[in-house]
């Protein structure tokens, strides 16, 4: 098995993105207004992706060309169909060389706010999972402080393999005990748990972080309105925790490399270097994060039932126990309340 987590950029490209580099604006300049509207992440094959909630409004791919570093801007064709971003889209979507850096910056900064404004409201402006995913990535990413519970280092996180068959074999063994719990509950009481829909657990974790203790953290994020997502959440995050823990020995260096590169680029603060240096990254903590939780929701009692069935079925024990993070907005800043076991509220 050849597991990897390769999301760093080619080091030959870095000078153009560092402070003083001709393309530094790609990782340092953001639209004015909402500070959480845009989240910037590094991706495999020398790509930089710009997320507005659960949609990507822009991808920039870098390469070494004949005359130096070149950058290609790309976005979904929907943004050329929206009247509010059509003109800006057409100006930006092409290859740019170092000699075009000034014009590239102008087109880049003109396009982003138009694309954000044109995006479907379901991705961010409805203030549900996409909105909170961006908020957590920005607040605990480039705005992280030493007092914070986590340093969020990446989002939409997938363990990579050389072949699809290798990925399928790896995940089938991991998912089986968790799927069995869900199937058993639904078989025993269809009225309460619903009919089996045949939908397997995925392989894309919402957020990957490092906690104060130097552990890797697998965070699955749900909005408080998503009841089924909340009560099935322990199973889903269990799959991700197991997956990352099983390959941690193979990917630890790549995880460190990604964090170090994001610090160098300013996508994470310089202070995060001390946390990275002190982090052993030998364990993976599973976190089910619920944004704007409804404390009277039936989801909490149902979650307790899922956890009980997981215990009865002897699902794999994580390297660290599952914790629940209830996240609320307090004075325009996320406030995280952690508990080692989900509190069971009244079924209002």
Coordinates of N, CA, C and O in Angstrom, one line a residue, residues 17-190:
X17 N 5.9 33.1 -4.9 CA 4.7 33.2 -4.0 C 5.1 33.8 -2.6 O 4.2 34.3 -1.9
X18 N 6.4 33.8 -2.3 CA 6.8 34.4 -1.0 C 6.7 35.9 -1.1 O 6.6 36.5 -2.1
X19 N 6.7 36.6 0.1 CA 6.7 38.0 0.1 C 7.8 38.6 -0.8 O 9.0 38.2 -0.8
X20 N 7.4 39.5 -1.6 CA 8.4 40.1 -2.6 C 8.3 39.3 -4.0 O 8.8 39.9 -5.0
X21 N 7.7 38.2 -4.0 CA 7.6 37.4 -5.3 C 6.5 38.0 -6.2 O 5.5 38.6 -5.7
X22 N 6.6 37.8 -7.5 CA 5.7 38.4 -8.4 C 4.3 37.9 -8.3 O 3.3 38.6 -8.6
X23 N 4.1 36.7 -7.7 CA 2.7 36.1 -7.6 C 2.3 36.0 -6.1 O 1.4 35.3 -5.8
X24 N 3.0 36.8 -5.3 CA 2.6 36.8 -3.8 C 1.2 37.1 -3.6 O 0.6 36.6 -2.6
X25 N 0.6 37.9 -4.4 CA -0.8 38.3 -4.2 C -1.8 37.1 -4.2 O -2.8 37.2 -3.6
X26 N -1.4 36.0 -4.8 CA -2.2 34.8 -4.9 C -2.5 34.2 -3.5 O -3.5 33.5 -3.3
X27 N -1.6 34.5 -2.6 CA -1.7 33.9 -1.2 C -1.8 35.0 -0.1 O -1.9 34.7 1.0
X28 N -1.9 36.2 -0.5 CA -1.9 37.3 0.5 C -3.0 38.3 0.4 O -3.2 39.1 1.3
X29 N -3.7 38.4 -0.8 CA -4.6 39.5 -1.0 C -6.0 38.9 -1.1 O -6.2 37.9 -1.9
X30 N -7.0 39.4 -0.4 CA -8.3 38.9 -0.3 C -9.3 40.0 -0.6 O -9.1 41.2 -0.3
X31 N -10.5 39.7 -1.1 CA -11.6 40.7 -1.3 C -11.9 41.4 0.0 O -11.9 40.8 1.1
X32 N -12.2 42.7 0.0 CA -12.6 43.4 1.1 C -14.0 43.0 1.6 O -14.8 42.4 0.8
X33 N -14.3 43.3 2.8 CA -15.7 42.9 3.4 C -15.6 41.7 4.3 O -14.8 41.7 5.3
X34 N -16.4 40.7 4.0 CA -16.4 39.5 4.9 C -15.1 38.8 4.9 O -14.6 38.3 3.9
X35 N -14.4 38.8 6.1 CA -13.1 38.1 6.2 C -13.1 36.6 6.0 O -12.0 36.0 5.8
X36 N -14.3 36.0 6.1 CA -14.4 34.6 6.1 C -14.9 34.1 4.7 O -15.0 32.9 4.5
X37 N -15.1 35.0 3.8 CA -15.8 34.6 2.5 C -14.8 33.8 1.6 O -15.3 33.1 0.7
X38 N -13.5 33.9 1.8 CA -12.6 33.2 0.9 C -11.6 32.4 1.8 O -10.9 33.0 2.7
X39 N -11.4 31.1 1.5 CA -10.4 30.3 2.1 C -9.5 29.7 1.1 O -9.9 29.2 0.0
X40 N -8.2 29.9 1.3 CA -7.2 29.5 0.3 C -6.4 28.2 0.8 O -5.9 28.2 1.9
X41 N -6.4 27.2 -0.1 CA -5.7 26.0 0.2 C -4.8 25.5 -0.9 O -5.0 25.8 -2.1
X42 N -3.7 24.8 -0.5 CA -2.8 24.2 -1.5 C -3.3 22.8 -1.8 O -3.8 22.1 -1.0
X43 N -3.0 22.4 -3.1 CA -3.5 21.1 -3.6 C -2.4 20.5 -4.4 O -1.4 21.1 -4.8
X44 N -2.6 19.2 -4.6 CA -1.6 18.4 -5.4 C -1.5 19.0 -6.8 O -2.4 19.7 -7.3
X45 N -0.4 18.7 -7.5 CA -0.1 19.1 -8.9 C 0.0 20.6 -8.9 O -0.4 21.3 -9.9
X46 N 0.5 21.2 -7.9 CA 0.9 22.6 -7.8 C -0.3 23.5 -8.1 O -0.3 24.5 -8.8
X47 N -1.4 23.2 -7.4 CA -2.6 24.0 -7.5 C -2.9 24.8 -6.2 O -2.6 24.3 -5.1
X48 N -3.5 26.0 -6.4 CA -4.0 26.8 -5.3 C -5.5 26.9 -5.5 O -5.9 27.3 -6.6
X49 N -6.3 26.5 -4.5 CA -7.7 26.6 -4.6 C -8.3 27.6 -3.7 O -7.9 27.7 -2.5
X50 N -9.4 28.2 -4.2 CA -10.0 29.3 -3.5 C -11.5 28.9 -3.2 O -12.3 28.7 -4.1
X51 N -11.8 28.7 -1.9 CA -13.1 28.2 -1.5 C -14.0 29.3 -1.0 O -13.6 30.1 -0.1
X52 N -15.2 29.3 -1.5 CA -16.3 30.1 -0.9 C -17.3 29.2 -0.4 O -18.2 28.7 -1.1
X53 N -17.2 28.8 0.9 CA -18.0 27.8 1.5 C -17.7 26.4 0.8 O -16.5 26.1 0.7
X54 N -18.7 25.7 0.3 CA -18.5 24.4 -0.2 C -18.3 24.4 -1.7 O -18.3 23.4 -2.4
X55 N -18.0 25.6 -2.3 CA -17.7 25.7 -3.8 C -16.4 26.3 -4.0 O -15.9 27.1 -3.2
X56 N -15.7 25.9 -5.0 CA -14.5 26.5 -5.4 C -14.7 27.6 -6.5 O -15.3 27.3 -7.5
X57 N -14.4 28.8 -6.2 CA -14.6 29.9 -7.1 C -13.5 30.1 -8.1 O -13.6 30.7 -9.1
X58 N -12.3 29.5 -7.7 CA -11.1 29.7 -8.6 C -10.1 28.6 -8.2 O -9.9 28.2 -7.1
X59 N -9.4 28.1 -9.3 CA -8.2 27.3 -9.1 C -7.1 27.9 -9.9 O -7.3 28.3 -11.1
X60 N -5.9 28.1 -9.3 CA -4.7 28.5 -10.0 C -3.7 27.4 -10.0 O -3.3 27.0 -9.0
X61 N -3.3 27.0 -11.2 CA -2.2 26.0 -11.3 C -0.9 26.6 -11.8 O -0.9 27.4 -12.7
X62 N 0.2 26.3 -11.1 CA 1.5 26.9 -11.4 C 2.4 25.8 -12.0 O 2.2 24.6 -11.9
X63 N 3.3 26.4 -12.9 CA 4.3 25.5 -13.5 C 5.5 26.3 -13.8 O 5.5 27.5 -13.8
X64 N 6.6 25.6 -14.1 CA 7.8 26.2 -14.5 C 7.8 26.3 -16.1 O 7.8 25.2 -16.7
X65 N 7.7 27.4 -16.6 CA 7.7 27.6 -18.0 C 9.1 28.0 -18.6 O 10.1 28.1 -17.9
X66 N 9.1 28.3 -19.9 CA 10.4 28.6 -20.5 C 11.0 29.9 -20.0 O 12.2 30.0 -19.8
X67 N 10.1 30.9 -19.6 CA 10.6 32.2 -19.1 C 10.4 32.3 -17.6 O 10.6 33.4 -17.1
X68 N 10.1 31.3 -16.9 CA 10.0 31.3 -15.5 C 8.6 30.7 -15.1 O 8.0 29.9 -15.8
X69 N 8.2 31.1 -13.9 CA 6.9 30.6 -13.4 C 5.7 31.1 -14.2 O 5.7 32.3 -14.5
X70 N 4.8 30.2 -14.4 CA 3.6 30.6 -15.1 C 2.4 30.1 -14.3 O 2.5 29.1 -13.5
X71 N 1.3 30.8 -14.4 CA 0.1 30.4 -13.6 C -1.1 30.4 -14.6 O -1.3 31.3 -15.4
X72 N -1.9 29.4 -14.4 CA -3.2 29.3 -15.2 C -4.4 29.4 -14.3 O -4.5 28.6 -13.3
X73 N -5.2 30.3 -14.5 CA -6.5 30.5 -13.8 C -7.6 29.7 -14.4 O -7.8 29.7 -15.6
X74 N -8.4 29.0 -13.6 CA -9.5 28.2 -14.1 C -10.6 28.2 -13.0 O -10.4 28.3 -11.8
X75 N -11.8 28.2 -13.5 CA -13.0 28.1 -12.7 C -14.1 27.5 -13.5 O -14.1 27.4 -14.7
X76 N -15.1 27.0 -12.8 CA -16.3 26.4 -13.4 C -17.0 27.3 -14.4 O -17.0 28.5 -14.2
X77 N -17.5 26.8 -15.5 CA -18.1 27.6 -16.5 C -19.3 28.3 -16.0 O -19.8 29.3 -16.7
X78 N -19.9 27.9 -14.9 CA -21.0 28.7 -14.3 C -20.7 30.1 -14.1 O -21.6 31.0 -14.3
X79 N -19.4 30.4 -13.8 CA -19.1 31.8 -13.5 C -19.0 32.7 -14.8 O -19.0 33.9 -14.7
X80 N -18.9 32.0 -15.9 CA -19.0 32.8 -17.2 C -20.5 33.0 -17.6 O -20.8 33.9 -18.4
X81 N -21.4 32.2 -17.0 CA -22.8 32.3 -17.3 C -23.5 33.3 -16.4 O -24.5 33.9 -16.8
X82 N -22.9 33.5 -15.2 CA -23.5 34.5 -14.3 C -23.2 35.9 -14.9 O -22.0 36.3 -15.1
X83 N -24.2 36.8 -15.1 CA -23.9 38.1 -15.6 C -23.0 38.9 -14.7 O -22.2 39.7 -15.2
X84 N -23.0 38.7 -13.4 CA -22.2 39.5 -12.5 C -20.7 39.1 -12.5 O -19.9 39.9 -11.9
X85 N -20.3 38.0 -13.1 CA -18.9 37.6 -13.1 C -18.4 37.3 -14.5 O -17.2 37.0 -14.7
X86 N -19.3 37.4 -15.5 CA -18.9 37.0 -16.9 C -17.7 37.8 -17.4 O -16.7 37.2 -17.9
X87 N -17.7 39.1 -17.3 CA -16.7 39.9 -17.9 C -15.3 39.6 -17.2 O -14.3 39.5 -17.8
X88 N -15.4 39.5 -15.8 CA -14.2 39.3 -15.1 C -13.6 37.9 -15.3 O -12.4 37.7 -15.3
X89 N -14.5 36.9 -15.5 CA -14.1 35.6 -15.8 C -13.3 35.5 -17.1 O -12.2 34.9 -17.2
X90 N -13.9 36.1 -18.1 CA -13.2 36.1 -19.4 C -11.8 36.7 -19.4 O -10.9 36.3 -20.2
X91 N -11.6 37.7 -18.6 CA -10.3 38.4 -18.5 C -9.3 37.6 -17.8 O -8.1 37.7 -18.1
X92 N -9.7 36.8 -16.8 CA -8.8 36.1 -15.9 C -8.4 34.7 -16.4 O -7.3 34.3 -16.2
X93 N -9.3 33.9 -17.0 CA -9.1 32.5 -17.3 C -8.1 32.2 -18.4 O -8.5 32.0 -19.6
X94 N -6.8 32.3 -18.2 CA -5.8 31.9 -19.1 C -4.5 31.7 -18.4 O -4.4 31.9 -17.2
X95 N -3.4 31.4 -19.2 CA -2.1 31.3 -18.6 C -1.5 32.7 -18.5 O -1.7 33.6 -19.3
X96 N -0.8 32.9 -17.3 CA -0.1 34.2 -17.1 C 1.3 34.0 -16.8 O 1.7 33.1 -16.0
X97 N 2.2 34.8 -17.4 CA 3.6 34.7 -17.1 C 4.1 35.8 -16.1 O 3.3 36.7 -15.8
X98 N 5.3 35.7 -15.7 CA 5.8 36.7 -14.7 C 5.8 38.1 -15.3 O 5.6 39.1 -14.6
X99 N 5.9 38.2 -16.6 CA 5.8 39.5 -17.2 C 4.4 40.1 -17.2 O 4.3 41.3 -17.4
X100 N 3.4 39.3 -17.0 CA 2.1 39.7 -16.9 C 1.6 39.9 -15.5 O 0.3 40.0 -15.3
X101 N 2.5 39.9 -14.5 CA 2.0 39.8 -13.1 C 1.1 40.9 -12.7 O 0.1 40.7 -12.0
X102 N 1.4 42.1 -13.1 CA 0.6 43.3 -12.7 C -0.9 43.1 -13.3 O -1.8 43.3 -12.6
X103 N -1.0 42.8 -14.6 CA -2.3 42.6 -15.2 C -3.0 41.4 -14.6 O -4.2 41.4 -14.4
X104 N -2.2 40.4 -14.2 CA -2.8 39.2 -13.6 C -3.4 39.5 -12.2 O -4.5 39.2 -11.9
X105 N -2.7 40.3 -11.5 CA -3.2 40.7 -10.1 C -4.4 41.5 -10.3 O -5.4 41.3 -9.5
X106 N -4.5 42.4 -11.2 CA -5.7 43.3 -11.5 C -6.9 42.4 -11.8 O -8.0 42.6 -11.3
X107 N -6.7 41.5 -12.7 CA -7.8 40.6 -13.1 C -8.2 39.7 -12.0 O -9.4 39.4 -11.8
X108 N -7.3 39.2 -11.2 CA -7.5 38.3 -10.1 C -8.4 39.0 -9.0 O -9.4 38.4 -8.6
X109 N -8.0 40.2 -8.7 CA -8.7 40.9 -7.6 C -10.0 41.4 -8.1 O -10.9 41.7 -7.3
X110 N -10.2 41.6 -9.4 CA -11.5 42.0 -9.9 C -12.5 40.8 -10.0 O -13.7 41.0 -9.8
X111 N -11.9 39.7 -10.3 CA -12.8 38.5 -10.4 C -13.3 38.0 -9.1 O -14.5 37.6 -9.0
X112 N -12.5 37.9 -8.1 CA -12.9 37.2 -6.9 C -14.2 37.7 -6.2 O -15.1 37.0 -5.9
X113 N -14.3 39.0 -6.0 CA -15.6 39.5 -5.4 C -16.8 39.3 -6.3 O -17.9 39.1 -5.7
X114 N -16.6 39.3 -7.6 CA -17.7 39.1 -8.5 C -18.2 37.6 -8.4 O -19.4 37.3 -8.4
X115 N -17.2 36.7 -8.4 CA -17.5 35.3 -8.3 C -18.2 35.0 -7.0 O -19.2 34.2 -7.0
X116 N -17.7 35.6 -5.9 CA -18.3 35.3 -4.6 C -19.8 35.8 -4.6 O -20.7 35.1 -4.1
X117 N -20.0 37.0 -5.1 CA -21.3 37.6 -5.1 C -22.3 36.8 -6.0 O -23.5 36.7 -5.8
X118 N -21.7 36.1 -7.1 CA -22.5 35.4 -8.0 C -22.8 34.0 -7.6 O -23.8 33.3 -8.1
X119 N -22.1 33.5 -6.6 CA -22.2 32.1 -6.2 C -23.6 31.8 -5.6 O -24.2 32.6 -5.0
X120 N -24.0 30.5 -5.8 CA -25.3 30.1 -5.3 C -25.3 30.3 -3.7 O -24.3 29.9 -3.1
X121 N -26.3 30.8 -3.2 CA -26.4 31.1 -1.8 C -26.3 29.8 -0.9 O -25.9 29.9 0.3
X122 N -26.6 28.7 -1.5 CA -26.5 27.4 -0.7 C -25.1 27.1 -0.3 O -24.9 26.3 0.7
X123 N -24.1 27.6 -0.9 CA -22.7 27.3 -0.6 C -22.1 28.0 0.6 O -21.2 27.6 1.2
X124 N -22.7 29.2 0.9 CA -22.1 30.0 1.9 C -23.1 30.9 2.6 O -23.3 31.0 3.8
X125 N -23.9 31.7 1.8 CA -24.7 32.7 2.4 C -25.9 32.2 3.2 O -26.5 32.9 3.9
X126 N -26.2 30.9 3.0 CA -27.3 30.3 3.9 C -26.8 30.1 5.3 O -27.5 29.7 6.2
X127 N -25.5 30.3 5.5 CA -24.9 30.3 6.9 C -25.0 28.9 7.5 O -25.1 28.7 8.7
X128 N -24.8 27.8 6.6 CA -24.8 26.5 7.2 C -23.5 25.9 7.1 O -22.5 26.5 7.4
X129 N -23.3 24.6 6.6 CA -22.0 23.9 6.7 C -20.9 24.6 5.9 O -19.8 24.7 6.4
X130 N -21.2 25.1 4.7 CA -20.2 25.8 4.0 C -19.7 27.0 4.6 O -18.5 27.3 4.6
X131 N -20.6 27.8 5.1 CA -20.3 29.0 5.8 C -19.4 28.7 7.0 O -18.4 29.4 7.2
X132 N -19.7 27.7 7.8 CA -19.0 27.4 9.0 C -17.6 26.7 8.7 O -16.7 26.9 9.4
X133 N -17.6 26.0 7.6 CA -16.3 25.4 7.2 C -15.3 26.5 6.9 O -14.2 26.5 7.3
X134 N -15.8 27.5 6.1 CA -14.9 28.6 5.8 C -14.5 29.4 7.1 O -13.3 29.7 7.3
X135 N -15.4 29.6 8.0 CA -15.1 30.3 9.2 C -14.1 29.6 10.0 O -13.1 30.2 10.6
X136 N -14.2 28.3 10.2 CA -13.3 27.6 11.0 C -11.9 27.5 10.3 O -10.8 27.6 11.0
X137 N -11.9 27.4 9.0 CA -10.6 27.3 8.3 C -9.8 28.6 8.4 O -8.6 28.6 8.6
X138 N -10.6 29.7 8.3 CA -9.9 31.0 8.4 C -9.5 31.4 9.8 O -8.4 31.8 10.1
X139 N -10.5 31.2 10.7 CA -10.3 31.6 12.1 C -9.2 30.8 12.8 O -8.4 31.3 13.6
X140 N -9.2 29.5 12.5 CA -8.2 28.6 13.1 C -7.1 28.2 12.2 O -6.3 27.3 12.4
X141 N -7.1 28.9 11.0 CA -6.0 28.8 10.1 C -5.2 30.0 10.0 O -4.3 30.2 10.9
X142 N -5.4 30.9 9.1 CA -4.5 32.0 9.0 C -4.7 33.0 10.1 O -3.8 33.9 10.4
X143 N -5.8 32.9 10.9 CA -6.0 33.8 12.1 C -5.8 33.0 13.4 O -6.2 33.5 14.5
X144 N -5.2 31.9 13.3 CA -4.9 31.1 14.5 C -4.1 31.8 15.6 O -3.2 32.6 15.2
X145 N -4.4 31.6 16.8 CA -3.5 32.1 17.9 C -3.1 30.9 18.8 O -3.7 29.9 18.8
X146 N -2.1 31.2 19.6 CA -1.6 30.1 20.6 C -2.7 29.7 21.6 O -2.6 28.6 22.1
X147 N -3.7 30.5 21.8 CA -4.7 30.1 22.8 C -5.8 29.2 22.2 O -6.6 28.7 22.9
X148 N -5.8 29.0 20.9 CA -6.8 28.3 20.3 C -6.7 26.8 20.5 O -5.6 26.2 20.6
X149 N -7.8 26.1 20.4 CA -7.9 24.6 20.6 C -7.2 23.9 19.5 O -6.5 22.9 19.7
X150 N -7.4 24.4 18.2 CA -6.8 23.7 17.1 C -6.1 24.7 16.1 O -6.5 25.8 16.1
X151 N -5.2 24.1 15.4 CA -4.7 24.8 14.2 C -5.2 24.0 13.0 O -4.8 22.8 12.8
X152 N -6.2 24.6 12.3 CA -6.7 23.9 11.1 C -5.8 24.0 10.0 O -5.5 25.1 9.5
X153 N -5.3 22.9 9.5 CA -4.2 22.9 8.5 C -4.7 22.6 7.1 O -4.1 23.0 6.1
X154 N -5.9 22.0 6.9 CA -6.4 21.7 5.6 C -7.9 21.3 5.7 O -8.5 21.1 6.8
X155 N -8.5 21.2 4.5 CA -10.0 20.9 4.4 C -10.2 20.0 3.3 O -9.3 19.8 2.4
X156 N -11.3 19.3 3.3 CA -11.7 18.3 2.2 C -10.5 17.4 2.0 O -9.9 17.3 0.9
X157 N -10.2 16.7 3.1 CA -8.9 15.9 3.2 C -9.1 14.4 2.8 O -10.0 13.8 3.3
X158 N -8.3 14.0 1.9 CA -8.4 12.6 1.4 C -7.0 12.0 1.4 O -6.0 12.6 0.9
X159 N -6.9 10.7 1.9 CA -5.7 10.0 1.8 C -5.6 9.5 0.3 O -6.5 9.0 -0.3
X160 N -4.4 9.7 -0.2 CA -4.2 9.4 -1.6 C -3.5 8.0 -1.8 O -2.8 7.5 -0.9
X161 N -3.8 7.3 -2.9 CA -3.2 6.0 -3.2 C -2.8 6.0 -4.7 O -3.3 6.9 -5.5
X162 N -2.0 5.1 -5.1 CA -1.5 5.0 -6.5 C -2.6 4.5 -7.4 O -2.6 4.9 -8.6
X163 N -3.5 3.7 -6.9 CA -4.5 3.1 -7.7 C -5.9 3.0 -7.1 O -5.9 2.9 -5.8
X164 N -6.9 3.1 -7.9 CA -8.3 3.1 -7.3 C -8.6 1.8 -6.6 O -9.2 1.8 -5.5
X165 N -8.0 0.7 -7.1 CA -8.2 -0.6 -6.4 C -7.6 -0.6 -5.0 O -8.2 -1.2 -4.1
X166 N -6.5 0.0 -4.9 CA -5.8 0.1 -3.6 C -6.6 0.9 -2.6 O -6.8 0.5 -1.5
X167 N -7.2 2.0 -3.1 CA -8.0 2.8 -2.3 C -9.3 2.1 -1.8 O -9.7 2.1 -0.7
X168 N -9.9 1.4 -2.8 CA -11.1 0.6 -2.5 C -10.9 -0.5 -1.4 O -11.7 -0.6 -0.5
X169 N -9.7 -1.2 -1.6 CA -9.4 -2.2 -0.6 C -9.2 -1.6 0.8 O -9.6 -2.2 1.8
X170 N -8.4 -0.5 0.8 CA -8.1 0.1 2.1 C -9.4 0.5 2.8 O -9.6 0.2 4.0
X171 N -10.3 1.3 2.1 CA -11.5 1.8 2.7 C -12.6 0.8 3.0 O -13.3 0.9 4.0
X172 N -12.6 -0.3 2.2 CA -13.7 -1.3 2.5 C -13.5 -1.9 3.8 O -14.4 -2.2 4.6
X173 N -12.2 -2.2 4.2 CA -12.0 -2.8 5.5 C -12.2 -1.9 6.6 O -12.7 -2.3 7.7
X174 N -12.0 -0.6 6.4 CA -12.2 0.4 7.5 C -13.7 0.7 7.6 O -14.2 0.8 8.8
X175 N -14.4 0.8 6.6 CA -15.8 1.2 6.6 C -16.8 0.2 7.1 O -17.8 0.5 7.7
X176 N -16.4 -1.1 7.0 CA -17.3 -2.2 7.2 C -17.9 -2.2 8.6 O -19.1 -2.3 8.8
X177 N -17.1 -2.1 9.7 CA -17.7 -2.1 11.0 C -18.6 -1.0 11.3 O -19.6 -1.1 12.0
X178 N -18.4 0.2 10.7 CA -19.2 1.4 10.9 C -20.5 1.2 10.1 O -21.6 1.6 10.6
X179 N -20.4 0.7 8.9 CA -21.6 0.5 8.1 C -22.5 -0.6 8.8 O -23.7 -0.5 8.7
X180 N -21.9 -1.6 9.4 CA -22.6 -2.6 10.1 C -23.5 -2.0 11.2 O -24.6 -2.5 11.4
X181 N -22.9 -1.1 11.9 CA -23.7 -0.4 13.0 C -24.9 0.3 12.4 O -26.0 0.1 13.0
X182 N -24.7 1.1 11.4 CA -25.9 1.8 10.8 C -26.9 0.8 10.3 O -28.1 1.0 10.5
X183 N -26.4 -0.3 9.6 CA -27.4 -1.2 9.0 C -28.2 -1.9 10.1 O -29.4 -2.2 10.0
X184 N -27.5 -2.3 11.2 CA -28.2 -3.0 12.3 C -29.3 -2.1 12.9 O -30.4 -2.6 13.2
X185 N -29.0 -0.8 13.2 CA -30.0 0.1 13.7 C -31.2 0.2 12.8 O -32.3 0.2 13.2
X186 N -30.9 0.4 11.5 CA -32.0 0.6 10.6 C -32.8 -0.7 10.4 O -34.0 -0.6 10.2
X187 N -32.2 -1.8 10.5 CA -32.9 -3.1 10.4 C -33.8 -3.3 11.6 O -34.9 -3.8 11.5
X188 N -33.3 -2.9 12.8 CA -34.0 -3.1 14.0 C -35.2 -2.2 14.1 O -36.3 -2.6 14.7
X189 N -35.1 -1.0 13.6 CA -36.2 0.0 13.8 C -36.2 1.0 12.6 O -35.6 2.1 12.7
X190 N -36.9 0.6 11.6 CA -36.9 1.5 10.4 C -37.6 2.8 10.6 O -37.2 3.8 10.1

